[in-house]
Short mmCIF file of C-alpha atoms and ligand atoms in Angstrom, two decimals:
data_model
loop_
_atom_site.label_atom_id
_atom_site.label_comp_id
_atom_site.label_asym_id
_atom_site.label_seq_id
_atom_site.Cartn_x
_atom_site.Cartn_y
_atom_site.Cartn_z
CA UNK A 409 0.08 0.25 0.30
CA UNK A 410 1.28 3.85 -0.83
CA UNK A 411 1.71 5.92 1.96
CA UNK A 412 -1.85 8.40 2.44
CA UNK A 413 -3.59 6.07 0.65
CA UNK A 414 -7.42 5.28 1.33
CA UNK A 415 -7.89 1.98 3.64
CA UNK A 416 -11.48 0.69 3.21
CA UNK A 417 -10.31 -2.40 1.22
CA UNK A 418 -7.50 -2.62 2.87
CA UNK A 419 -6.01 -6.96 3.35
CA UNK A 420 -8.65 -7.37 0.97
CA UNK A 421 -8.52 -9.36 -2.56
CA UNK A 422 -11.07 -8.33 -5.24
CA UNK A 423 -11.62 -10.37 -8.12
CA UNK A 424 -13.31 -8.31 -11.09
CA UNK A 425 -14.44 -9.37 -14.48
CA UNK A 426 -14.17 -7.20 -17.39
CA UNK A 427 -11.31 -5.22 -16.59
CA UNK A 428 -9.24 -4.05 -19.31
CA UNK A 429 -11.44 -0.83 -19.18
CA UNK A 430 -14.18 1.35 -19.11
CA UNK A 431 -16.24 0.46 -15.85
CA UNK A 432 -14.20 -2.86 -15.16
CA UNK A 433 -11.02 -0.26 -15.44
CA UNK A 434 -12.11 2.52 -13.34
CA UNK A 435 -13.25 -0.17 -10.51
CA UNK A 436 -10.03 -1.83 -10.48
CA UNK A 437 -8.21 1.82 -9.83
CA UNK A 438 -10.64 2.56 -6.86
CA UNK A 439 -10.20 -0.80 -5.49
CA UNK A 440 -6.57 -0.17 -5.59
CA UNK A 441 -6.46 3.32 -4.57
CA UNK A 442 -8.31 1.98 -1.45
CA UNK A 443 -5.92 -0.95 -0.60
CA UNK A 444 -6.70 -3.94 -2.45
CA UNK A 445 -5.14 -6.63 -4.21
CA UNK A 446 -6.73 -7.09 -7.23
CA UNK A 447 -7.19 -10.31 -9.68
CA UNK A 448 -8.60 -9.22 -13.07
CA UNK A 449 -10.14 -11.35 -15.98
CA UNK A 450 -11.41 -9.91 -19.20
CA UNK A 451 -11.72 -12.30 -22.57
CA UNK A 452 -9.26 -10.38 -23.89
CA UNK A 453 -10.31 -11.26 -27.81
CA UNK A 454 -13.56 -10.21 -30.50
CA UNK A 455 -16.50 -12.17 -29.60
CA UNK A 456 -18.28 -14.05 -32.73
CA UNK A 457 -21.70 -12.03 -33.05
CA UNK A 458 -20.13 -9.40 -31.00
CA UNK A 459 -20.59 -6.30 -33.84
CA UNK A 460 -17.93 -4.16 -31.94
CA UNK A 461 -14.44 -4.61 -30.40
CA UNK A 462 -13.96 -6.13 -27.06
CA UNK A 463 -10.81 -5.27 -24.04
CA UNK A 464 -7.60 -6.93 -25.65
CA UNK A 465 -4.77 -8.37 -23.42
CA UNK A 466 -2.94 -4.92 -23.95
CA UNK A 467 -5.86 -2.74 -22.31
CA UNK A 468 -5.71 -5.17 -19.20
CA UNK A 469 -2.14 -5.39 -18.90
CA UNK A 470 -2.56 -1.90 -19.01
CA UNK A 471 -5.67 -2.16 -15.94
CA UNK A 472 -2.80 -4.28 -14.07
CA UNK A 473 0.06 -1.75 -14.45
CA UNK A 474 -1.95 1.42 -13.64
CA UNK A 475 -3.18 -0.89 -10.84
CA UNK A 476 -0.10 -1.64 -9.28
CA UNK A 477 1.49 1.68 -9.63
CA UNK A 478 -1.42 2.52 -7.22
CA UNK A 479 0.37 -0.24 -4.71
CA UNK A 480 -1.85 -2.95 -5.45
CA UNK A 481 -0.58 -6.92 -5.98
CA UNK A 482 -2.51 -7.61 -9.45
CA UNK A 483 -3.13 -11.15 -11.20
CA UNK A 484 -4.53 -10.59 -14.50
CA UNK A 485 -5.97 -13.66 -16.32
CA UNK A 486 -7.41 -14.46 -19.87
CA UNK A 487 -10.72 -15.80 -18.78
CA UNK A 488 -14.37 -15.87 -21.06
CA UNK A 489 -17.01 -15.79 -18.94
CA UNK A 490 -19.06 -18.42 -21.06
CA UNK A 491 -16.24 -20.90 -20.73
CA UNK A 492 -17.04 -22.77 -16.78
CA UNK A 493 -13.65 -24.25 -17.67
CA UNK A 494 -12.06 -20.86 -17.36
CA UNK A 495 -13.71 -19.14 -15.25
CA UNK A 496 -12.61 -22.09 -12.47
CA UNK A 497 -9.09 -21.96 -13.54
CA UNK A 498 -8.99 -18.41 -13.17
CA UNK A 499 -10.96 -18.24 -9.43
CA UNK A 500 -8.21 -21.52 -8.51
CA UNK A 501 -5.38 -19.58 -8.75
CA UNK A 502 -6.69 -15.97 -7.38
CA UNK A 503 -6.75 -18.60 -4.08
CA UNK A 504 -4.03 -20.61 -5.00
CA UNK A 505 -1.81 -16.99 -4.88
CA UNK A 506 -3.75 -15.09 -2.34
CA UNK A 507 -5.25 -17.81 -0.18
CA UNK A 508 -8.71 -15.68 -0.04
CA UNK A 509 -11.49 -13.86 -2.16
CA UNK A 510 -13.03 -10.99 -0.47
CA UNK A 511 -15.06 -9.59 -3.19
CA UNK A 512 -16.00 -10.55 -6.52
CA UNK A 513 -17.37 -8.10 -9.10
CA UNK A 514 -19.37 -9.01 -12.17
CA UNK A 515 -18.45 -6.62 -14.53
CA UNK A 516 -17.92 -8.15 -17.75
CA UNK A 517 -20.88 -7.67 -20.10
CA UNK A 518 -21.68 -6.94 -23.93
CA UNK A 519 -24.37 -4.40 -24.98
CA UNK A 520 -25.28 -5.93 -28.14
CA UNK A 521 -26.13 -7.83 -30.54
CA UNK A 522 -29.24 -5.79 -29.63
CA UNK A 523 -30.99 -3.12 -31.59
CA UNK A 524 -34.39 -5.08 -33.04
CA UNK A 525 -37.76 -5.82 -31.87
CA UNK A 526 -38.10 -9.31 -29.65
CA UNK A 527 -39.31 -11.20 -32.75
CA UNK A 528 -35.87 -10.10 -35.17
CA UNK A 529 -34.04 -11.52 -32.69
CA UNK A 530 -32.00 -15.15 -33.47
CA UNK A 531 -31.74 -18.02 -31.13
CA UNK A 532 -27.99 -17.33 -31.29
CA UNK A 533 -28.28 -13.76 -30.07
CA UNK A 534 -30.35 -14.36 -27.65
CA UNK A 535 -28.53 -16.92 -25.74
CA UNK A 536 -25.09 -15.40 -26.48
CA UNK A 537 -26.44 -12.40 -24.68
CA UNK A 538 -27.63 -14.08 -21.87
CA UNK A 539 -24.67 -16.30 -21.62
CA UNK A 540 -22.37 -13.32 -21.00
CA UNK A 541 -24.72 -11.20 -19.26
CA UNK A 542 -26.39 -13.22 -16.85
CA UNK A 543 -24.68 -16.90 -16.69
CA UNK A 544 -21.08 -15.37 -16.56
CA UNK A 545 -22.00 -13.78 -13.01
CA UNK A 546 -23.44 -16.98 -11.99
CA UNK A 547 -20.82 -19.09 -12.88
CA UNK A 548 -18.04 -16.83 -11.68
CA UNK A 549 -20.34 -17.02 -8.16
CA UNK A 550 -20.75 -20.26 -8.31
CA UNK A 551 -16.86 -20.55 -8.14
CA UNK A 552 -16.08 -17.88 -5.45
CA UNK A 553 -18.96 -19.03 -3.30
CA UNK A 554 -17.44 -22.07 -1.77
CA UNK A 555 -14.47 -20.06 -0.36
CA UNK A 556 -16.44 -17.07 0.83
CA UNK A 557 -18.78 -19.47 2.70
CA UNK A 558 -15.84 -20.83 4.56
CA UNK A 559 -14.63 -17.67 5.18
CA UNK A 560 -17.82 -16.12 6.43
CA UNK A 561 -17.30 -13.31 4.72
CA UNK A 562 -17.23 -11.93 1.35
CA UNK A 563 -18.72 -9.58 -0.88
CA UNK A 564 -20.64 -9.70 -4.50
CA UNK A 565 -21.23 -7.03 -6.73
CA UNK A 566 -23.06 -7.53 -9.74
CA UNK A 567 -22.64 -4.66 -12.15
CA UNK A 568 -26.64 -4.29 -13.71
CA UNK A 569 -27.76 -1.78 -15.31
CA UNK A 570 -30.79 0.84 -15.40
CA UNK A 571 -31.92 -2.11 -17.99
CA UNK A 572 -32.17 -4.40 -15.00
CA UNK A 573 -35.27 -2.04 -14.10
CA UNK A 574 -37.02 -0.62 -16.78
CA UNK A 575 -37.21 -1.50 -20.62
CA UNK A 576 -35.40 -0.09 -23.40
CA UNK A 577 -36.93 -0.39 -26.95
CA UNK A 578 -35.16 -2.95 -29.19
CA UNK A 579 -32.75 -4.09 -26.50
CA UNK A 580 -34.89 -7.11 -25.03
CA UNK A 581 -32.00 -9.38 -24.87
CA UNK A 582 -29.56 -6.95 -22.54
CA UNK A 583 -33.12 -5.87 -20.75
CA UNK A 584 -33.88 -9.65 -19.71
CA UNK A 585 -30.08 -10.33 -18.94
CA UNK A 586 -29.92 -7.35 -16.66
CA UNK A 587 -33.41 -8.06 -15.14
CA UNK A 588 -32.45 -11.43 -14.64
CA UNK A 589 -29.16 -10.48 -12.42
CA UNK A 590 -31.16 -8.98 -10.59
CA UNK A 591 -33.45 -11.57 -9.47
CA UNK A 592 -29.73 -14.09 -9.29
CA UNK A 593 -28.43 -10.86 -6.58
CA UNK A 594 -31.65 -11.37 -4.41
CA UNK A 595 -31.75 -15.23 -4.87
CA UNK A 596 -27.96 -15.40 -4.00
CA UNK A 597 -28.21 -12.92 -0.86
CA UNK A 598 -30.85 -15.11 0.63
CA UNK A 599 -28.90 -18.40 0.07
CA UNK A 600 -25.21 -16.79 1.73
CA UNK A 601 -27.03 -14.42 3.89
CA UNK A 602 -26.33 -17.34 6.53
CA UNK A 603 -22.51 -17.36 5.80
CA UNK A 604 -22.31 -13.76 6.37
CA UNK A 605 -21.52 -13.10 2.31
CA UNK A 606 -23.48 -10.47 1.12
CA UNK A 607 -24.70 -9.89 -2.66
CA UNK A 608 -25.82 -6.85 -4.18
CA UNK A 609 -26.29 -5.16 -7.16
CA UNK A 610 -25.82 -1.85 -9.14
CA UNK A 611 -27.41 -0.56 -11.56
CA UNK A 612 -26.14 2.41 -13.79
CA UNK A 613 -27.66 4.65 -16.13
CA UNK A 614 -25.96 5.94 -19.78
CA UNK A 615 -22.21 5.57 -18.61
CA UNK A 616 -19.82 8.36 -20.47
CA UNK A 617 -16.74 6.43 -22.06
CA UNK A 618 -14.19 8.07 -21.62
CA UNK A 619 -10.39 8.57 -22.89
CA UNK A 620 -8.36 6.92 -20.50
CA UNK A 621 -11.14 4.26 -19.69
CA UNK A 622 -11.25 3.59 -23.13
CA UNK A 623 -14.60 2.24 -22.55
CA UNK A 624 -16.75 2.37 -25.86
CA UNK A 625 -20.71 0.81 -24.65
CA UNK A 626 -21.99 4.27 -24.96
CA UNK A 627 -21.31 4.40 -28.37
CA UNK A 628 -22.06 0.80 -29.29
CA UNK A 629 -25.56 1.64 -27.61
CA UNK A 630 -26.30 4.28 -29.80
CA UNK A 631 -25.18 2.30 -32.55
CA UNK A 632 -27.13 -0.73 -31.87
CA UNK A 633 -30.19 2.43 -32.17
CA UNK A 634 -28.58 3.76 -35.25
CA UNK A 635 -28.44 7.37 -34.16
CA UNK A 636 -25.26 9.49 -33.80
CA UNK A 637 -23.35 9.10 -30.38
CA UNK A 638 -23.90 12.28 -30.12
CA UNK A 639 -28.04 12.71 -30.36
CA UNK A 640 -28.37 9.59 -27.92
CA UNK A 641 -26.01 11.62 -25.33
CA UNK A 642 -28.17 14.71 -25.76
CA UNK A 643 -31.67 12.73 -25.54
CA UNK A 644 -30.45 10.66 -22.67
CA UNK A 645 -29.08 13.64 -20.81
CA UNK A 646 -32.16 15.86 -21.23
CA UNK A 647 -34.32 12.68 -19.50
CA UNK A 648 -32.08 12.49 -16.70
CA UNK A 649 -32.71 14.33 -13.44
CA UNK A 650 -29.05 15.44 -12.75
CA UNK A 651 -28.73 16.34 -16.73
CA UNK A 652 -25.16 14.40 -16.65
CA UNK A 653 -23.70 11.10 -18.05
CA UNK A 654 -22.34 8.76 -15.26
CA UNK A 655 -19.02 8.45 -14.82
CA UNK A 656 -17.00 4.82 -14.57
CA UNK A 657 -15.96 6.30 -11.02
CA UNK A 658 -19.36 7.18 -10.30
CA UNK A 659 -19.77 3.78 -10.61
CA UNK A 660 -16.90 2.24 -9.06
CA UNK A 661 -17.53 4.24 -6.17
CA UNK A 662 -20.67 2.46 -5.40
CA UNK A 663 -18.93 -0.85 -5.67
CA UNK A 664 -15.98 0.28 -3.13
CA UNK A 665 -18.86 1.26 -0.56
CA UNK A 666 -20.62 -2.43 -1.23
CA UNK A 667 -17.23 -4.70 -1.21
CA UNK A 668 -16.10 -2.52 1.89
CA UNK A 669 -16.80 -2.96 5.48
CA UNK A 670 -19.00 0.04 5.37
CA UNK A 671 -21.69 -2.21 4.26
CA UNK A 672 -21.61 -4.82 6.39
CA UNK A 673 -25.97 -5.37 6.73
CA UNK A 674 -26.65 -4.15 3.04
CA UNK A 675 -27.43 -7.68 0.90
CA UNK A 676 -29.86 -7.85 -1.51
CA UNK A 677 -30.06 -4.26 -1.92
CA UNK A 678 -29.86 -2.38 -6.08
CA UNK A 679 -28.24 0.66 -5.58
CA UNK A 680 -29.09 2.77 -8.36
CA UNK A 681 -26.32 5.26 -10.10
CA UNK A 682 -28.13 6.53 -12.26
CA UNK A 683 -28.53 10.10 -11.59
CA UNK A 684 -31.99 9.81 -10.68
CA UNK A 685 -33.32 8.29 -13.93
CA UNK A 686 -35.68 5.36 -12.92
CA UNK A 687 -36.69 7.42 -9.91
CA UNK A 688 -39.09 9.04 -12.90
N1 NAD B 2163 -21.90 1.79 -20.64
C1 NAD B 2163 -22.61 1.89 -20.20
O1 NAD B 2163 -23.57 2.97 -20.53
C2 NAD B 2163 -23.62 1.05 -19.29
C3 NAD B 2163 -24.73 1.33 -18.23
C4 NAD B 2163 -25.11 0.59 -17.67
C5 NAD B 2163 -24.53 -0.95 -16.93
N2 NAD B 2163 -23.40 -1.20 -17.86
C6 NAD B 2163 -22.59 -2.16 -17.31
O2 NAD B 2163 -21.37 -2.00 -16.86
C7 NAD B 2163 -20.57 -3.47 -17.68
C8 NAD B 2163 -19.30 -2.53 -18.15
O3 NAD B 2163 -19.73 -1.64 -18.95
P1 NAD B 2163 -18.33 -1.19 -19.75
O4 NAD B 2163 -19.27 0.10 -20.09
O5 NAD B 2163 -17.24 -0.85 -19.16
O6 NAD B 2163 -18.15 -1.30 -21.33
P2 NAD B 2163 -16.91 -2.11 -22.02
O7 NAD B 2163 -17.72 -2.75 -23.38
O8 NAD B 2163 -15.78 -0.83 -22.31
O9 NAD B 2163 -16.21 -3.20 -21.06
C9 NAD B 2163 -16.70 -4.30 -20.80
C10 NAD B 2163 -15.80 -5.56 -20.76
O10 NAD B 2163 -15.98 -6.59 -20.57
C11 NAD B 2163 -15.79 -7.67 -21.03
N3 NAD B 2163 -15.85 -8.76 -21.79
C12 NAD B 2163 -17.11 -8.74 -22.80
N4 NAD B 2163 -17.54 -9.84 -22.18
C13 NAD B 2163 -17.09 -10.48 -22.06
C14 NAD B 2163 -16.85 -12.51 -21.45
N5 NAD B 2163 -17.37 -12.97 -22.40
N6 NAD B 2163 -15.93 -12.74 -20.83
C15 NAD B 2163 -14.88 -11.50 -19.78
N7 NAD B 2163 -14.93 -10.42 -19.94
C16 NAD B 2163 -15.94 -9.98 -21.11
C17 NAD B 2163 -15.30 -7.01 -22.61
O11 NAD B 2163 -13.93 -7.09 -23.15
C18 NAD B 2163 -14.65 -5.45 -22.10
O12 NAD B 2163 -12.94 -5.10 -21.28
C19 NAD B 2163 -21.32 -4.26 -18.19
O13 NAD B 2163 -21.70 -4.84 -17.46
C20 NAD B 2163 -22.83 -2.89 -18.62
O14 NAD B 2163 -23.58 -4.11 -19.43
C21 NAD B 2163 -23.08 -0.31 -18.91
#
C-alpha cells in the first residue's frame, strides 16, 4: 500500500471481470486506491456475434500496471465468462496466490447484438447475450461461493443496469439478462446470508465513454439504436434528472462501498447510480 492511501479495502482481495477497460478499469483503480489486491479477468478477444471490439490483452495489462502503480498486487487472467473451465481456473489461481477472496465484481458484459424488436432476435443472439450478461455472473458466483462461505465473509457485486429495472426499446436480450441478474442477486443474497456473504447489484445509467478508461459501450448502444452517439447522449442527458452522464468513477465508488466493511448489513440490495433516471 502507498503512503497516504485510503484503506477501506486494505488487506482484501478483489476479483473483477471485464477489467480491461471502462467500468472494470475504473473499479480496479478505485479498489487499488483503497488498498485492495486484485485479480483482473477479461476475455481479451473479440467474440463472434458481438458486433464491436472487446477488451484486449494489452488493455488488461495496462489496467494491471495502473493498479500496481497504486500499490496493489495484481494477477491478470484471460478468461471468457462463458467458459466454465476458464472461470474455474482463474478463481483457482486467485485462491492459490492469495488464499482468500473478499469481493467479486461481476462487471463483464456486452451491449449487443441488440437493436431489433423481440421477434427479430435469433436464437444465437439471445443465447449469447444471456450467456455473457447473466450466466457469466452465475459461473463466477458458483466458483467463489465455497471459499467465501468457508471464510464466513465476502461481498459479491453484480453490475446490472437501469436496463435491469426498466425496459429499453430494441434491447430485449440485454434488458432480460440484466433483470435476470437482479433476480440472481436477490436469490444468492438469501442463499449466502447465513454464511455472512453479501450479494448486491449496482444499476448504472448511461455511462460516459472516457478516453482514459477506453470504454465504448455507450457508443455501441447508440450504434445499435442507429443514432449518432452525440444525439443519443443529448437525448439521454435531457431525460436524466441530474442532467449529466454517469462517469465510470461514479459506479466504482458504489462498488467500493459495497465491497467494503462500510456496508456489512447491506445484502440483496439494488443500488442505482443513474442520476435519478429510474426515479421518474
Ligand atoms: N456503459 C454503459 O452505459 C453501461 C450502463 C449500464 C450498465 N453497464 C454495464 O457495466 C458493465 C461494464 O460496461 P462498460 O461500459 O465498461 O463496457 P465495455 O464494453 O467498455 O467493457 C466491458 C468489458 O467486459 C469484457 N467482456 C465482454 N464479454 C466478456 C466475456 N465473455 N468474458 C470476459 N470479459 C468480457 C470486455 O472485453 C470489456 O473489457 C457491463 O456489465 C455493462 O452492461 C454499462
